[in-house]
Coordinates of C-alpha atoms in Angstrom, one line a residue:
M1 CA 43.1 48.7 -5.0
N2 CA 40.4 46.7 -3.2
L3 CA 40.0 49.5 -0.6
Q4 CA 39.5 52.0 -3.5
N5 CA 36.8 49.8 -5.0
T6 CA 34.9 49.5 -1.8
K7 CA 34.9 53.4 -1.2
T8 CA 33.7 53.7 -4.8
K9 CA 30.8 51.3 -4.2
E10 CA 30.0 53.3 -0.8
V11 CA 29.9 56.5 -2.8
V12 CA 27.6 55.1 -5.4
L13 CA 25.4 53.8 -2.8
D14 CA 25.1 57.1 -1.2
S15 CA 24.7 59.3 -4.2
N16 CA 22.7 57.0 -6.4
K17 CA 20.1 55.4 -4.4
S18 CA 17.4 55.5 -7.0
I19 CA 19.4 53.3 -9.3
L20 CA 20.1 50.3 -6.9
D21 CA 19.4 46.6 -8.2
P22 CA 16.8 45.2 -5.7
N23 CA 18.7 41.8 -6.6
E24 CA 21.9 42.8 -5.5
E25 CA 23.4 42.3 -2.1
I26 CA 24.4 45.9 -0.9
F27 CA 25.1 45.5 2.7
E28 CA 28.2 43.5 4.4
P29 CA 27.2 41.1 7.3
H30 CA 29.1 42.8 10.0
E31 CA 32.4 41.5 9.3
E32 CA 34.1 43.6 11.8
N33 CA 32.7 41.5 14.5
S34 CA 32.9 38.2 12.9
D35 CA 34.6 35.1 14.3
T36 CA 34.8 31.5 13.3
S37 CA 31.4 30.8 14.7
E38 CA 30.0 32.5 11.7
L39 CA 31.1 29.5 9.7
T40 CA 30.9 26.7 12.2
G41 CA 27.5 27.6 13.8
R42 CA 25.2 24.8 13.3
A43 CA 21.7 24.2 14.6
S44 CA 21.1 21.7 17.3
P45 CA 18.6 18.8 17.0
F46 CA 16.7 20.8 19.6
V47 CA 15.8 23.3 17.0
Y48 CA 14.3 20.6 14.6
T49 CA 12.3 19.2 17.5
L50 CA 11.0 22.5 18.3
V51 CA 10.1 23.4 14.8
V52 CA 8.1 20.0 14.2
C53 CA 5.9 20.9 17.5
V54 CA 5.1 24.3 16.2
C55 CA 4.3 23.0 12.9
I56 CA 1.5 21.1 14.0
G57 CA -0.4 24.4 13.5
G58 CA 0.5 24.2 9.8
F59 CA -0.5 20.3 9.8
L60 CA -3.9 21.6 10.9
A61 CA -4.4 24.4 8.5
G62 CA -3.5 21.8 5.7
Y63 CA -5.8 19.1 7.1
D64 CA -8.6 21.5 6.9
T65 CA -7.9 22.8 3.6
G66 CA -8.0 18.9 2.4
V67 CA -10.9 17.5 4.5
I68 CA -13.5 20.0 3.4
S69 CA -13.0 18.7 -0.2
G70 CA -13.9 15.2 0.4
A71 CA -16.5 15.9 3.0
L72 CA -18.4 18.6 1.0
T73 CA -20.3 15.8 -0.8
L74 CA -21.3 14.1 2.2
L75 CA -22.5 17.4 4.2
H76 CA -24.5 18.1 0.9
D77 CA -26.3 14.7 1.4
E78 CA -26.7 15.5 5.3
F79 CA -27.9 19.2 4.9
N80 CA -29.1 19.3 1.5
M81 CA -26.9 22.3 0.5
S82 CA -27.0 24.7 -2.5
N83 CA -23.8 25.9 -4.3
V84 CA -24.1 29.1 -2.1
K85 CA -24.3 27.4 1.2
K86 CA -21.4 25.0 0.0
E87 CA -19.4 28.1 -0.7
L88 CA -20.3 29.5 2.5
I89 CA -19.1 26.4 4.4
V90 CA -15.9 26.4 2.5
G91 CA -15.4 30.2 3.0
G92 CA -16.4 30.1 6.8
T93 CA -13.1 29.1 7.6
T94 CA -11.4 31.6 5.5
F95 CA -13.6 34.5 7.0
G96 CA -12.4 33.4 10.4
A97 CA -8.7 33.2 9.2
I98 CA -9.0 36.9 8.2
F99 CA -9.6 38.0 11.7
G100 CA -7.3 35.3 13.3
G101 CA -4.5 36.4 11.0
F102 CA -4.8 40.1 11.5
F103 CA -5.4 40.3 15.3
S104 CA -2.8 37.6 15.9
G105 CA -0.2 40.2 14.4
L106 CA -1.1 42.9 16.9
L107 CA -1.4 40.4 19.7
S108 CA 2.0 38.8 19.1
D109 CA 3.8 42.1 19.5
R110 CA 2.2 42.6 22.8
F111 CA 2.2 39.0 24.1
G112 CA 4.6 37.1 22.3
R113 CA 4.8 34.2 19.9
K114 CA 4.7 31.2 21.9
I115 CA 1.3 32.0 23.7
L116 CA -0.4 32.5 20.4
V117 CA 0.5 29.0 19.1
I118 CA -0.9 27.6 22.3
V119 CA -4.3 29.8 22.0
S120 CA -4.5 28.5 18.3
S121 CA -4.3 24.8 19.6
V122 CA -7.2 25.5 22.0
I123 CA -9.3 27.1 19.4
F124 CA -8.6 24.2 16.9
I125 CA -9.8 21.8 19.6
A126 CA -12.9 24.0 20.1
G127 CA -13.7 24.1 16.5
A128 CA -13.2 20.3 15.6
L129 CA -15.7 19.6 18.6
I130 CA -18.3 22.0 17.3
I131 CA -18.2 20.9 13.7
S132 CA -18.1 17.0 14.7
L133 CA -21.2 17.6 17.0
A134 CA -23.2 19.9 14.6
R135 CA -26.8 19.0 14.1
S136 CA -27.7 22.1 12.1
Y137 CA -26.2 24.0 9.2
G138 CA -25.8 27.1 11.5
V139 CA -23.8 25.3 14.1
L140 CA -21.7 23.6 11.3
L141 CA -20.8 27.0 9.8
L142 CA -20.0 28.5 13.4
G143 CA -17.6 25.7 13.7
R144 CA -16.0 26.3 10.4
V145 CA -15.5 30.0 11.5
V146 CA -14.1 29.0 14.9
V147 CA -11.5 26.7 13.0
G148 CA -10.7 29.6 10.7
L149 CA -9.6 31.8 13.6
A150 CA -7.2 29.1 14.5
V151 CA -6.1 28.6 11.0
G152 CA -5.5 32.5 10.8
I153 CA -3.4 32.5 14.0
A154 CA -1.3 29.5 13.0
S155 CA -0.7 30.8 9.4
M156 CA 0.7 34.1 10.8
I157 CA 2.5 33.2 13.8
V158 CA 4.2 29.8 13.1
P159 CA 6.4 31.2 10.0
V160 CA 7.5 34.2 12.2
Y161 CA 8.2 32.0 15.2
I162 CA 10.2 29.8 13.2
S163 CA 12.0 32.5 11.4
E164 CA 13.0 34.3 14.5
L165 CA 14.4 30.9 16.0
S166 CA 16.3 29.8 12.9
P167 CA 19.8 30.3 12.1
K168 CA 20.2 32.3 8.9
H169 CA 21.9 29.5 6.8
I170 CA 18.9 27.1 7.2
R171 CA 16.2 29.7 8.0
G172 CA 14.5 29.1 4.4
R173 CA 14.6 25.5 5.0
L174 CA 13.0 25.6 8.4
T175 CA 10.4 28.0 7.5
T176 CA 9.4 26.1 4.4
L177 CA 9.1 22.9 6.7
N178 CA 5.9 24.7 7.9
T179 CA 4.5 24.4 4.4
L180 CA 5.6 20.9 3.9
V181 CA 3.9 19.9 7.0
L182 CA 0.9 21.7 5.9
T183 CA 0.9 19.8 2.4
F184 CA 1.4 16.6 4.5
G185 CA -2.0 17.4 6.3
Q186 CA -3.7 17.6 3.0
V187 CA -2.4 14.4 2.1
I188 CA -3.8 12.8 5.5
A189 CA -7.0 14.6 5.1
Y190 CA -7.6 13.1 1.8
V191 CA -6.8 9.5 3.3
M192 CA -9.4 10.3 5.9
N193 CA -11.9 11.3 3.3
I194 CA -11.5 7.8 1.9
A195 CA -11.4 6.2 5.1
F196 CA -14.5 7.5 6.2
S197 CA -16.6 8.2 3.0
Q198 CA -18.7 5.0 3.4
V199 CA -19.0 5.2 7.2
P200 CA -22.5 6.5 8.7
N201 CA -21.9 10.1 9.8
G202 CA -18.1 9.6 8.6
W203 CA -17.8 13.6 8.0
R204 CA -18.2 13.8 11.9
Y205 CA -15.0 11.8 12.3
M206 CA -13.2 13.5 9.4
F207 CA -13.4 16.9 11.3
G208 CA -13.3 15.6 14.7
I209 CA -9.8 13.8 14.3
A210 CA -8.2 17.2 14.0
G211 CA -8.6 17.8 17.7
I212 CA -6.1 15.1 18.4
P213 CA -2.9 16.7 17.2
A214 CA -4.0 20.1 18.3
L215 CA -4.2 18.6 22.0
F216 CA -0.7 17.3 21.6
Q217 CA 0.4 20.7 20.6
F218 CA -1.4 22.3 23.6
I219 CA 0.3 19.9 25.9
I220 CA 3.9 20.4 24.5
M221 CA 4.0 24.0 23.7
P222 CA 4.4 25.4 27.5
F223 CA 7.9 23.4 27.5
L224 CA 9.3 25.2 24.6
P225 CA 11.1 28.7 24.7
E226 CA 9.9 31.9 23.4
S227 CA 11.4 33.4 20.6
P228 CA 15.0 35.1 21.5
R229 CA 14.1 38.2 19.6
R230 CA 10.9 38.6 21.6
L231 CA 12.7 38.2 24.7
I232 CA 15.2 40.6 23.9
A233 CA 12.2 43.1 22.9
I234 CA 11.1 42.7 26.5
G235 CA 14.5 42.9 28.1
Q236 CA 15.1 39.2 29.2
Y237 CA 18.5 39.1 27.9
D238 CA 19.5 36.2 30.1
K239 CA 16.6 34.0 28.6
A240 CA 17.3 35.1 25.2
K241 CA 21.1 34.1 25.6
A242 CA 20.1 30.7 26.9
A243 CA 17.5 30.1 24.1
I244 CA 20.2 31.2 21.4
R245 CA 22.6 28.6 23.1
R246 CA 19.9 25.9 22.8
I247 CA 19.5 26.8 19.1
Y248 CA 23.2 26.5 18.3
G249 CA 24.2 24.0 21.0
D250 CA 28.2 24.2 21.5
S251 CA 28.8 25.1 17.9
V252 CA 29.3 28.8 18.7
T253 CA 31.0 30.9 21.0
D254 CA 29.7 33.3 23.7
V255 CA 31.1 36.1 21.7
F256 CA 29.0 35.1 18.7
I257 CA 25.9 34.9 21.0
D258 CA 26.7 38.4 22.6
R259 CA 27.0 39.6 19.1
E260 CA 23.8 38.2 17.8
I261 CA 21.8 39.7 20.8
K262 CA 23.5 43.2 20.3
M263 CA 22.5 43.1 16.6
I264 CA 18.9 42.3 17.6
D265 CA 18.8 44.8 20.2
N266 CA 20.3 47.5 17.9
D267 CA 17.4 46.7 15.3
I268 CA 14.7 46.8 17.8
H269 CA 15.8 50.2 19.3
T270 CA 16.1 51.7 15.6
C271 CA 12.4 51.6 15.3
R272 CA 11.4 51.2 18.9
S273 CA 7.7 52.7 18.7
G274 CA 6.4 50.0 16.6
S275 CA 3.1 51.7 15.8
F276 CA 1.1 51.7 12.4
R277 CA 2.5 55.1 11.6
D278 CA 5.8 53.3 11.1
F279 CA 4.3 51.7 7.9
L280 CA 4.6 55.4 6.5
H281 CA 8.4 55.0 6.3
K282 CA 9.8 53.7 3.1
D283 CA 11.8 51.0 4.8
N284 CA 8.6 49.5 6.2
F285 CA 6.1 50.5 3.5
M286 CA 8.0 48.7 0.7
P287 CA 8.3 45.3 2.3
L288 CA 4.6 45.5 3.3
I289 CA 3.6 46.1 -0.3
I290 CA 5.9 43.2 -1.5
A291 CA 4.4 40.9 1.3
C292 CA 0.8 41.9 0.4
I293 CA 1.5 41.3 -3.3
L294 CA 3.0 37.9 -2.6
Q295 CA 0.1 36.7 -0.5
A296 CA -2.3 38.2 -3.1
A297 CA -0.6 36.2 -5.8
Q298 CA -0.6 32.8 -3.7
Q299 CA -4.4 33.0 -3.4
L300 CA -5.5 34.6 -6.6
S301 CA -3.5 31.8 -8.6
G302 CA -6.5 29.8 -7.8
F303 CA -4.5 27.0 -6.1
N304 CA -6.6 26.8 -2.7
A305 CA -9.8 26.7 -4.8
A306 CA -8.3 23.7 -6.5
M307 CA -7.6 22.1 -3.2
Y308 CA -10.9 22.9 -1.6
Y309 CA -12.9 21.8 -4.4
A310 CA -10.5 19.1 -5.7
A311 CA -12.9 16.3 -5.8
T312 CA -15.4 18.6 -7.4
I313 CA -13.0 19.6 -10.2
L314 CA -11.9 16.0 -10.8
Q315 CA -15.7 15.2 -11.3
M316 CA -15.7 18.0 -13.8
A317 CA -12.7 16.2 -15.5
G318 CA -14.8 12.9 -15.8
F319 CA -14.0 11.2 -12.5
R320 CA -18.0 10.7 -11.4
S321 CA -17.3 8.7 -8.4
N322 CA -16.5 10.4 -5.0
E323 CA -13.9 7.5 -4.4
G324 CA -12.2 7.9 -7.7
S325 CA -12.1 11.7 -7.6
T326 CA -10.6 11.6 -3.9
T327 CA -8.2 9.1 -4.9
V328 CA -6.8 11.2 -7.6
A329 CA -6.9 14.3 -5.5
I330 CA -4.4 12.2 -3.1
I331 CA -2.1 12.0 -6.0
V332 CA -2.2 15.8 -6.6
S333 CA -2.0 16.5 -3.1
A334 CA 0.9 14.2 -2.7
T335 CA 2.6 16.0 -5.7
N336 CA 2.3 19.2 -3.7
M337 CA 4.0 17.6 -0.5
I338 CA 6.7 16.1 -2.7
F339 CA 7.6 19.2 -4.5
T340 CA 7.4 21.3 -1.2
A341 CA 10.1 18.9 0.1
V342 CA 12.3 19.3 -3.1
A343 CA 11.7 23.1 -2.5
I344 CA 13.2 22.9 1.0
S345 CA 16.4 21.2 -0.3
V346 CA 17.0 23.7 -3.0
I347 CA 15.7 27.1 -1.6
E348 CA 19.1 28.3 0.0
K349 CA 20.9 27.3 -3.1
F350 CA 18.6 29.0 -5.6
G351 CA 17.5 31.9 -3.7
R352 CA 13.8 33.0 -3.1
R353 CA 13.6 35.5 -5.9
K354 CA 14.7 33.1 -8.7
M355 CA 12.7 30.2 -7.5
L356 CA 9.7 32.3 -7.2
L357 CA 9.7 34.1 -10.7
S358 CA 10.7 30.9 -12.6
T359 CA 8.0 28.6 -11.0
M360 CA 5.3 31.2 -11.4
V361 CA 6.0 31.1 -15.1
S362 CA 5.4 27.2 -15.5
M363 CA 2.4 27.5 -12.9
I364 CA 0.9 30.1 -15.3
V365 CA 1.5 27.8 -18.3
G366 CA -0.2 25.2 -16.4
L367 CA -3.4 27.1 -15.8
I368 CA -3.7 28.3 -19.4
V369 CA -3.6 24.7 -20.8
L370 CA -6.0 23.5 -17.9
G371 CA -8.3 26.0 -19.2
V372 CA -7.9 24.8 -22.7
T373 CA -8.6 21.1 -21.8
F374 CA -11.6 22.2 -20.1
A375 CA -12.8 24.1 -22.9
V376 CA -12.2 21.2 -25.4
Q377 CA -14.0 18.7 -23.0
Q378 CA -16.9 21.1 -21.9
G379 CA -17.1 23.8 -24.6
F380 CA -18.1 27.4 -23.4
T381 CA -21.6 26.6 -22.3
T382 CA -22.5 28.3 -19.0
Y383 CA -25.0 27.2 -16.3
Q384 CA -28.3 26.8 -18.2
P385 CA -31.8 27.1 -16.5
D386 CA -33.0 24.0 -18.3
C387 CA -31.3 20.7 -19.2
I388 CA -32.1 21.2 -22.7
G389 CA -29.7 24.2 -22.9
Y390 CA -26.6 21.9 -22.5
S391 CA -27.5 20.7 -26.1
S392 CA -24.8 18.5 -27.3
H393 CA -22.3 19.0 -24.6
C394 CA -22.6 16.0 -22.4
A395 CA -19.6 16.8 -20.1
R396 CA -21.1 20.0 -19.2
C397 CA -24.6 18.4 -19.0
V398 CA -23.6 15.8 -16.3
L399 CA -22.0 18.4 -14.0
D400 CA -25.4 19.7 -13.4
D401 CA -27.0 17.8 -10.5
R402 CA -30.5 18.1 -12.3
C403 CA -29.4 16.7 -15.6
G404 CA -28.1 13.2 -17.3
W405 CA -27.5 12.3 -20.9
S406 CA -30.2 10.5 -22.6
I407 CA -29.7 7.1 -24.2
S408 CA -32.4 7.1 -26.6
Q409 CA -32.2 11.0 -27.6
D410 CA -28.4 11.6 -27.4
I411 CA -29.2 15.0 -25.6
C412 CA -29.1 16.3 -22.1
I413 CA -32.6 15.7 -20.2
P414 CA -33.6 15.9 -16.7
L415 CA -32.9 13.2 -14.4
A416 CA -36.5 13.6 -12.8
G417 CA -38.8 11.0 -14.4
N418 CA -36.2 9.7 -17.0
A419 CA -34.0 7.3 -14.7
Q420 CA -34.2 4.5 -17.1
D421 CA -33.2 6.7 -20.2
I422 CA -30.1 8.1 -18.4
F423 CA -26.6 6.9 -19.9
Q424 CA -24.6 5.0 -17.1
S425 CA -20.8 5.0 -17.3
S426 CA -17.7 6.1 -15.2
T427 CA -18.1 9.6 -16.9
G428 CA -21.9 9.8 -17.4
C429 CA -21.4 10.2 -21.1
P430 CA -20.7 8.0 -24.2
A431 CA -17.0 7.1 -25.0
Q432 CA -15.3 9.7 -26.9
S433 CA -12.2 9.1 -29.3
N434 CA -10.3 11.7 -27.6
G435 CA -11.7 11.2 -24.2
N436 CA -8.5 9.6 -22.6
A437 CA -6.1 12.0 -24.3
I438 CA -7.9 15.0 -22.9
T439 CA -8.0 13.6 -19.3
G440 CA -4.4 12.8 -19.8
V441 CA -3.4 16.3 -20.7
L442 CA -5.6 17.6 -17.9
L443 CA -4.2 15.5 -15.2
T444 CA -0.7 16.2 -16.5
F445 CA -0.9 20.0 -16.4
L446 CA -2.8 19.8 -13.3
I447 CA 0.4 18.2 -11.7
I448 CA 2.6 20.7 -13.4
Y449 CA 0.5 23.5 -12.0
V450 CA 0.5 22.1 -8.5
A451 CA 4.3 21.4 -8.6
S452 CA 5.1 24.9 -9.9
Y453 CA 3.1 26.1 -7.0
A454 CA 4.7 24.0 -4.5
L455 CA 8.2 25.0 -5.5
G456 CA 7.4 28.7 -5.5
L457 CA 4.1 30.5 -4.3
G458 CA 3.3 27.8 -2.0
Y459 CA 5.8 28.8 0.6
I460 CA 7.9 31.7 -0.4
P461 CA 5.2 34.4 0.7
W462 CA 5.2 33.0 4.1
L463 CA 9.0 33.0 4.2
A464 CA 9.6 36.2 2.8
Q465 CA 7.0 38.1 5.0
S466 CA 8.5 36.6 8.1
E467 CA 12.0 37.9 7.0
M468 CA 11.5 41.4 5.7
F469 CA 10.3 43.5 8.8
P470 CA 12.1 44.9 11.7
M471 CA 11.3 43.3 15.0
S472 CA 9.2 46.2 16.3
I473 CA 6.7 45.8 13.7
R474 CA 6.9 42.3 12.5
G475 CA 3.8 41.1 14.2
K476 CA 1.7 43.8 12.9
A477 CA 3.1 43.7 9.3
N478 CA 2.8 39.8 9.3
G479 CA -0.7 40.1 10.6
M480 CA -1.8 42.7 7.7
A481 CA 0.0 40.4 5.0
T482 CA -1.7 37.4 6.4
A483 CA -5.0 39.2 6.3
V484 CA -4.6 39.9 2.7
N485 CA -3.9 36.1 2.1
W486 CA -7.1 35.2 3.6
I487 CA -9.2 37.9 2.3
C488 CA -8.2 36.9 -1.3
N489 CA -8.6 33.2 -0.3
L490 CA -12.3 34.1 0.8
V491 CA -12.9 35.7 -2.5
V492 CA -11.7 32.6 -4.3
S493 CA -13.1 30.1 -2.1
T494 CA -16.6 31.7 -2.2
T495 CA -16.9 32.4 -5.9
F496 CA -15.2 29.4 -7.6
L497 CA -18.4 27.4 -8.2
S498 CA -20.4 30.5 -9.1
M499 CA -17.5 31.4 -11.5
T500 CA -17.6 28.0 -13.3
E501 CA -21.1 28.6 -13.8
A502 CA -21.1 32.0 -15.0
M503 CA -17.8 31.8 -17.2
T504 CA -17.2 28.1 -17.5
T505 CA -14.4 26.0 -15.8
A506 CA -12.1 27.1 -18.6
G507 CA -13.1 30.8 -18.0
A508 CA -12.2 30.4 -14.4
F509 CA -8.7 28.9 -14.8
W510 CA -7.9 31.5 -17.6
F511 CA -9.1 34.3 -15.2
Y512 CA -6.6 32.9 -12.6
A513 CA -3.7 33.0 -15.2
G514 CA -4.4 36.6 -16.2
I515 CA -4.4 37.7 -12.5
S516 CA -1.2 35.8 -12.1
I517 CA 0.4 37.4 -15.1
I518 CA -0.2 40.9 -13.7
L519 CA 1.2 40.0 -10.2
W520 CA 4.1 38.3 -11.8
G521 CA 5.1 41.5 -13.4
A522 CA 4.8 43.3 -10.3
L523 CA 7.1 40.9 -8.4
V524 CA 9.8 41.0 -11.1
K525 CA 10.0 44.9 -10.4
L526 CA 9.9 44.7 -6.6
M527 CA 11.0 41.3 -5.2
P528 CA 14.4 41.5 -3.6
E529 CA 16.9 38.4 -2.7
T530 CA 16.9 37.7 1.1
S531 CA 18.6 34.4 1.1
G532 CA 21.8 34.2 3.0
K533 CA 21.0 37.4 5.1
T534 CA 20.2 37.9 8.8
L535 CA 16.7 39.4 9.5
E536 CA 18.5 42.7 10.5
E537 CA 20.5 42.7 7.4
I538 CA 17.6 42.4 5.4
H539 CA 15.9 45.5 7.3
E540 CA 19.4 47.3 6.4
Y541 CA 18.5 46.8 2.8
F542 CA 15.5 48.3 2.9
L543 CA 16.7 51.4 4.8
K544 CA 19.2 51.9 1.9
I545 CA 16.9 51.9 -1.1

């Protein structure tokens, strides 16, 4: 009876491809070759050591995201920057990351994964030195672009390297560990922001410190192995076997290792050419579309704008001092790190698709409510050419560097020539009966927004794109998807302040919510489940749809 059901399933698969459910597992994990190692195989301690060393690249990417938030006000004082120049400084790293991510995808297929991790650490060191020694705005911007090249390389190659090294039953956890380390880098950056905020030339120390972990990675990486899949691709089977043995230790048999090598080798030879023309095939085109939508959704949710401009946003919420806003930003960043750690513990249990779609819903709700609270607090007044244009909206008035709230007239007036008549308080405005309630709601839903992002969009795009492509085009595909991520990041980071001026802070958050709803709908239709499957089995799925 079971045999008959199996045959029926095969007929349905062959004759009704158009009605396949993308959430259903439709392929079997090569049971004809299985042995007890399939159940007993466990990752060795070496794997965790290797992953931690590789994830230094993620730490540095997170550190850069966080450090610019606190350093921006100090850079403004040093270089007297306009909003446009601030956006360029923030966007400079993102601009560099577009090219770093795209070209590292091309180079990784030719030269391997490990060498690019080493190259990224060298570029991180160079960028940290250029920024910390900068004496002009132009050199500062150059340093940010250089750091961006390294960030782009690391953001593309680290998840791929980890996914190719990881046993399938913990691949999600280990790949997500990179995102956890990234969020830890953000927390450390905010701590450094506070530590050096009152130190002369403190921003130089903030950026320069990033060279230390990069130097450590540069020293340690030559002693770590190349990805076994890369070694098999270039015909070094003995080294690949040794690398897999180091990954599993003595928990698997030689038969298991030989089967893994054969499976990987077969997948590589299925589509050996590995050219851009291969993306015309549906089994490569569909995962590329999904990966690009995932990366666009991650950035167009506005999260990185919230991280880049965390201190600025919290000043918009009424935390006027740099120290106060940065302290609250640490809480927000710590929330990101904590819930990323939670994601690591549950991702294999709940699956990628379910986690992503459910957490996106709560994230969108957070964005909408954040917009409502900013609307209640600041109204819908956009940037005005004169302070008097802000009328009775004190919260919006004090966001403009030119303006302050008049004690005697109870209206918005220019700061110049009116220093004695400007209201002085922690918020810059007279106390409001609902002020504490608004701030409480804002912080609550900011944390809900951040936590939801951390549980889904924060790591699943990187995890999914590292899983969905065959070996021969994995580097190119990941490079293209990573470039989409950084292009969207560039758009968001270089337009956020201008958007808040043109369409108010509330309008900006609602705009991100609207985009997220559209992309959520696309992912409901397209996103498959990849949990518990080998990279080669995932490729089989796309061959059959």
